[in-house]
Amino acid sequence: NACLDGLSALSVADHTLKLMNKNDLTQPIEGNFDGIFGEISQSINGVHAQLGRIVDICNHISNGDLSDLDFLRSIGKRSENDHLVPALLGMTETILMLVEETRSMAQIAIDGDLNNRGDITKFQGEYATVIEGFNLTLDAVIDPITAASATLNELAEGNLNITMEGDFKGQHGKIKHDMNQTIEFLRAYVEEITDTLEEMSQGNFDLEI
């Protein structure tokens, strides 16, 4: 009878392991078994519980919830050869670092400093691509602003022969077009007034603007 009870425990354990092998964590080992069979059941249920916890952590991460980070840090490694927890911990810390970097960049940009750029060297792979994309976006925003500012400074100095340069697209291209059109209008007005004043200085008052 004891042998039969043990074989029953092995059968239940085999069924649970087969489900776990298919990533089905819905059924732990139920029942109390004696001796080595009880120890096997407890070990399998321990693995089952840990896999369930890992699934929960992954779901939290996919939903943007990084609250498990402290839990993972408290574990560190379950054994010398544990690579699972460090891998989860490293992934979560990298995502958190990415979030903090982008949040910091966005806040600095909101505060008006568009010269700041994210540090790509902190990241690898696609994470670095995210920061690079953010930097390229800032470049696309600040380049027309810089060009427009330089053009306006020249206008303030009385230089009406200036034009806004740059290969800009979309709304930025419209800003360039509007700026250059405004300069062209101003130049035409000033040239006409100048020509009129020169004619008046020659004694010609038979003029209209």
Short mmCIF file of C-alpha atoms in Angstrom, two decimals:
data_model
loop_
_atom_site.label_atom_id
_atom_site.label_comp_id
_atom_site.label_asym_id
_atom_site.label_seq_id
_atom_site.Cartn_x
_atom_site.Cartn_y
_atom_site.Cartn_z
CA ASN A 1 0.00 0.00 0.00
CA ALA A 2 2.86 2.40 0.78
CA CYS A 3 4.38 1.65 -2.63
CA LEU A 4 1.04 2.31 -4.30
CA ASP A 5 0.71 5.63 -2.44
CA GLY A 6 4.19 6.60 -3.63
CA LEU A 7 3.40 5.65 -7.21
CA SER A 8 0.24 7.76 -6.97
CA ALA A 9 2.35 10.72 -5.86
CA LEU A 10 4.72 10.21 -8.81
CA SER A 11 1.77 10.04 -11.19
CA VAL A 12 0.36 13.32 -9.87
CA ALA A 13 3.82 14.90 -10.01
CA ASP A 14 4.29 13.69 -13.59
CA HIS A 15 0.93 15.19 -14.60
CA THR A 16 1.82 18.57 -13.04
CA LEU A 17 5.28 18.59 -14.62
CA LYS A 18 3.81 17.86 -18.04
CA LEU A 19 1.45 20.82 -17.64
CA MET A 20 4.33 23.04 -16.51
CA ASN A 21 6.34 21.90 -19.53
CA LYS A 22 3.54 23.39 -21.66
CA ASN A 23 3.62 26.61 -19.60
CA ASP A 24 0.33 25.65 -17.95
CA LEU A 25 0.59 26.75 -14.32
CA THR A 26 -3.03 26.21 -13.41
CA GLN A 27 -2.55 23.00 -11.45
CA PRO A 28 -0.08 22.49 -8.58
CA ILE A 29 0.29 19.15 -6.80
CA GLU A 30 -2.50 18.63 -4.33
CA GLY A 31 -2.49 16.12 -1.50
CA ASN A 32 -0.17 15.12 1.31
CA PHE A 33 2.45 12.47 0.66
CA ASP A 34 4.99 10.93 2.99
CA GLY A 35 8.76 10.73 2.84
CA ILE A 36 10.62 11.37 -0.38
CA PHE A 37 7.35 11.64 -2.30
CA GLY A 38 6.25 14.51 -0.10
CA GLU A 39 9.59 16.22 -0.61
CA ILE A 40 9.30 15.83 -4.40
CA SER A 41 5.80 17.30 -4.28
CA GLN A 42 6.98 20.27 -2.22
CA SER A 43 9.90 20.92 -4.59
CA ILE A 44 7.66 20.82 -7.65
CA ASN A 45 5.13 23.12 -6.00
CA GLY A 46 7.97 25.46 -5.06
CA VAL A 47 9.06 25.67 -8.69
CA HIS A 48 5.41 26.07 -9.69
CA ALA A 49 4.97 29.01 -7.29
CA GLN A 50 8.19 30.68 -8.45
CA LEU A 51 7.16 30.40 -12.11
CA GLY A 52 3.80 31.90 -11.21
CA ARG A 53 5.54 34.77 -9.48
CA ILE A 54 7.75 35.33 -12.52
CA VAL A 55 4.67 35.42 -14.76
CA ASP A 56 3.12 38.04 -12.46
CA ILE A 57 6.29 40.15 -12.58
CA CYS A 58 6.39 39.94 -16.40
CA ASN A 59 2.73 40.97 -16.60
CA HIS A 60 3.41 43.90 -14.29
CA ILE A 61 6.35 45.01 -16.45
CA SER A 62 4.27 44.73 -19.64
CA ASN A 63 1.70 47.02 -17.99
CA GLY A 64 4.36 49.57 -17.02
CA ASP A 65 4.36 48.56 -13.34
CA LEU A 66 7.92 48.27 -12.01
CA SER A 67 6.91 47.87 -8.37
CA ASP A 68 8.50 44.39 -8.18
CA LEU A 69 11.98 45.88 -8.45
CA ASP A 70 12.54 46.03 -4.68
CA PHE A 71 11.37 42.41 -4.36
CA LEU A 72 13.84 41.27 -7.02
CA ARG A 73 16.64 43.27 -5.42
CA SER A 74 15.89 41.67 -2.05
CA ILE A 75 16.26 38.20 -3.59
CA GLY A 76 19.41 38.89 -5.57
CA LYS A 77 20.25 35.28 -6.40
CA ARG A 78 18.64 32.14 -5.05
CA SER A 79 21.81 30.17 -5.68
CA GLU A 80 25.27 30.56 -7.12
CA ASN A 81 24.03 29.38 -10.51
CA ASP A 82 20.81 31.39 -10.48
CA HIS A 83 20.65 33.37 -13.71
CA LEU A 84 16.87 33.84 -13.80
CA VAL A 85 16.42 36.38 -11.01
CA PRO A 86 19.47 38.46 -12.06
CA ALA A 87 18.13 38.49 -15.63
CA LEU A 88 14.70 39.70 -14.46
CA LEU A 89 16.36 42.23 -12.18
CA GLY A 90 18.63 43.54 -14.94
CA MET A 91 15.71 43.86 -17.37
CA THR A 92 13.57 45.74 -14.86
CA GLU A 93 16.42 48.07 -13.85
CA THR A 94 17.20 48.83 -17.51
CA ILE A 95 13.56 49.67 -18.23
CA LEU A 96 13.43 51.87 -15.13
CA MET A 97 16.63 53.63 -16.21
CA LEU A 98 15.13 54.15 -19.66
CA VAL A 99 11.98 55.64 -18.14
CA GLU A 100 13.99 57.95 -15.88
CA GLU A 101 16.23 59.06 -18.75
CA THR A 102 13.30 59.91 -21.04
CA ARG A 103 11.41 61.60 -18.18
CA SER A 104 14.46 63.72 -17.37
CA MET A 105 14.98 64.64 -21.03
CA ALA A 106 11.32 65.58 -21.43
CA GLN A 107 11.35 67.75 -18.30
CA ILE A 108 14.52 69.56 -19.37
CA ALA A 109 12.97 70.20 -22.79
CA ILE A 110 9.77 71.48 -21.14
CA ASP A 111 11.91 73.86 -19.07
CA GLY A 112 13.22 75.33 -22.32
CA ASP A 113 16.65 73.71 -22.60
CA LEU A 114 16.61 72.01 -25.99
CA ASN A 115 20.37 71.46 -26.08
CA ASN A 116 20.26 68.54 -23.66
CA ARG A 117 20.53 65.04 -25.13
CA GLY A 118 20.06 61.57 -23.70
CA ASP A 119 23.11 59.44 -22.93
CA ILE A 120 22.98 56.55 -25.41
CA THR A 121 26.04 54.91 -23.83
CA LYS A 122 23.90 53.90 -20.83
CA PHE A 123 21.87 51.52 -22.96
CA GLN A 124 22.22 48.69 -25.45
CA GLY A 125 20.24 47.39 -28.40
CA GLU A 126 16.73 48.68 -28.89
CA TYR A 127 16.88 50.62 -25.62
CA ALA A 128 19.66 52.74 -27.11
CA THR A 129 17.51 53.15 -30.23
CA VAL A 130 14.75 54.70 -28.11
CA ILE A 131 17.12 57.32 -26.68
CA GLU A 132 18.61 57.94 -30.12
CA GLY A 133 15.12 58.51 -31.50
CA PHE A 134 14.38 60.96 -28.70
CA ASN A 135 17.61 62.82 -29.49
CA LEU A 136 16.77 62.94 -33.20
CA THR A 137 13.35 64.33 -32.34
CA LEU A 138 14.94 67.09 -30.29
CA ASP A 139 17.33 67.81 -33.16
CA ALA A 140 14.39 68.11 -35.54
CA VAL A 141 12.72 70.55 -33.15
CA ILE A 142 15.70 72.70 -32.22
CA ASP A 143 17.34 73.04 -35.68
CA PRO A 144 14.56 75.22 -37.17
CA ILE A 145 14.32 77.19 -33.92
CA THR A 146 18.06 77.87 -34.02
CA ALA A 147 17.90 78.85 -37.69
CA ALA A 148 14.89 81.12 -37.09
CA SER A 149 16.58 82.74 -34.08
CA ALA A 150 19.75 83.46 -36.07
CA THR A 151 17.67 84.96 -38.87
CA LEU A 152 15.72 87.18 -36.48
CA ASN A 153 18.96 88.39 -34.90
CA GLU A 154 20.21 89.44 -38.34
CA LEU A 155 16.91 91.24 -38.96
CA ALA A 156 17.29 93.04 -35.64
CA GLU A 157 20.68 94.28 -36.86
CA GLY A 158 19.07 95.64 -40.02
CA ASN A 159 20.26 92.92 -42.38
CA LEU A 160 17.43 92.40 -44.87
CA ASN A 161 19.53 90.32 -47.24
CA ILE A 162 19.41 87.35 -44.91
CA THR A 163 17.32 84.23 -45.53
CA MET A 164 16.51 81.33 -43.26
CA GLU A 165 18.45 78.31 -44.46
CA GLY A 166 17.93 74.62 -43.80
CA ASP A 167 16.25 71.55 -45.23
CA PHE A 168 13.12 71.46 -43.07
CA LYS A 169 9.96 69.47 -43.64
CA GLY A 170 6.34 69.72 -42.58
CA GLN A 171 5.49 72.51 -40.15
CA HIS A 172 9.18 73.35 -39.84
CA GLY A 173 9.34 73.88 -43.58
CA LYS A 174 6.31 76.18 -43.34
CA ILE A 175 8.08 78.23 -40.64
CA LYS A 176 11.06 78.62 -42.99
CA HIS A 177 8.80 79.62 -45.89
CA ASP A 178 6.84 82.14 -43.79
CA MET A 179 10.03 83.61 -42.34
CA ASN A 180 11.63 84.10 -45.76
CA GLN A 181 8.41 85.50 -47.20
CA THR A 182 8.23 88.02 -44.35
CA ILE A 183 11.84 89.05 -44.97
CA GLU A 184 11.11 89.44 -48.67
CA PHE A 185 8.12 91.69 -47.92
CA LEU A 186 10.15 93.78 -45.47
CA ARG A 187 12.99 94.12 -47.96
CA ALA A 188 10.58 95.24 -50.70
CA TYR A 189 8.98 97.84 -48.42
CA VAL A 190 12.31 99.22 -47.24
CA GLU A 191 13.72 99.34 -50.77
CA GLU A 192 10.66 101.18 -52.05
CA ILE A 193 10.76 103.71 -49.20
CA THR A 194 14.52 104.15 -49.68
CA ASP A 195 14.11 104.76 -53.41
CA THR A 196 11.33 107.27 -52.72
CA LEU A 197 13.42 109.16 -50.17
CA GLU A 198 16.35 109.28 -52.59
CA GLU A 199 14.08 110.76 -55.26
CA MET A 200 12.79 113.34 -52.75
CA SER A 201 16.37 114.25 -51.87
CA GLN A 202 16.85 115.01 -55.58
CA GLY A 203 13.88 117.42 -55.44
CA ASN A 204 11.39 115.03 -57.05
CA PHE A 205 8.11 115.20 -55.13
CA ASP A 206 5.96 113.83 -57.91
CA LEU A 207 5.96 110.41 -56.19
CA GLU A 208 3.66 107.85 -54.64
CA ILE A 209 4.43 104.82 -52.53
#
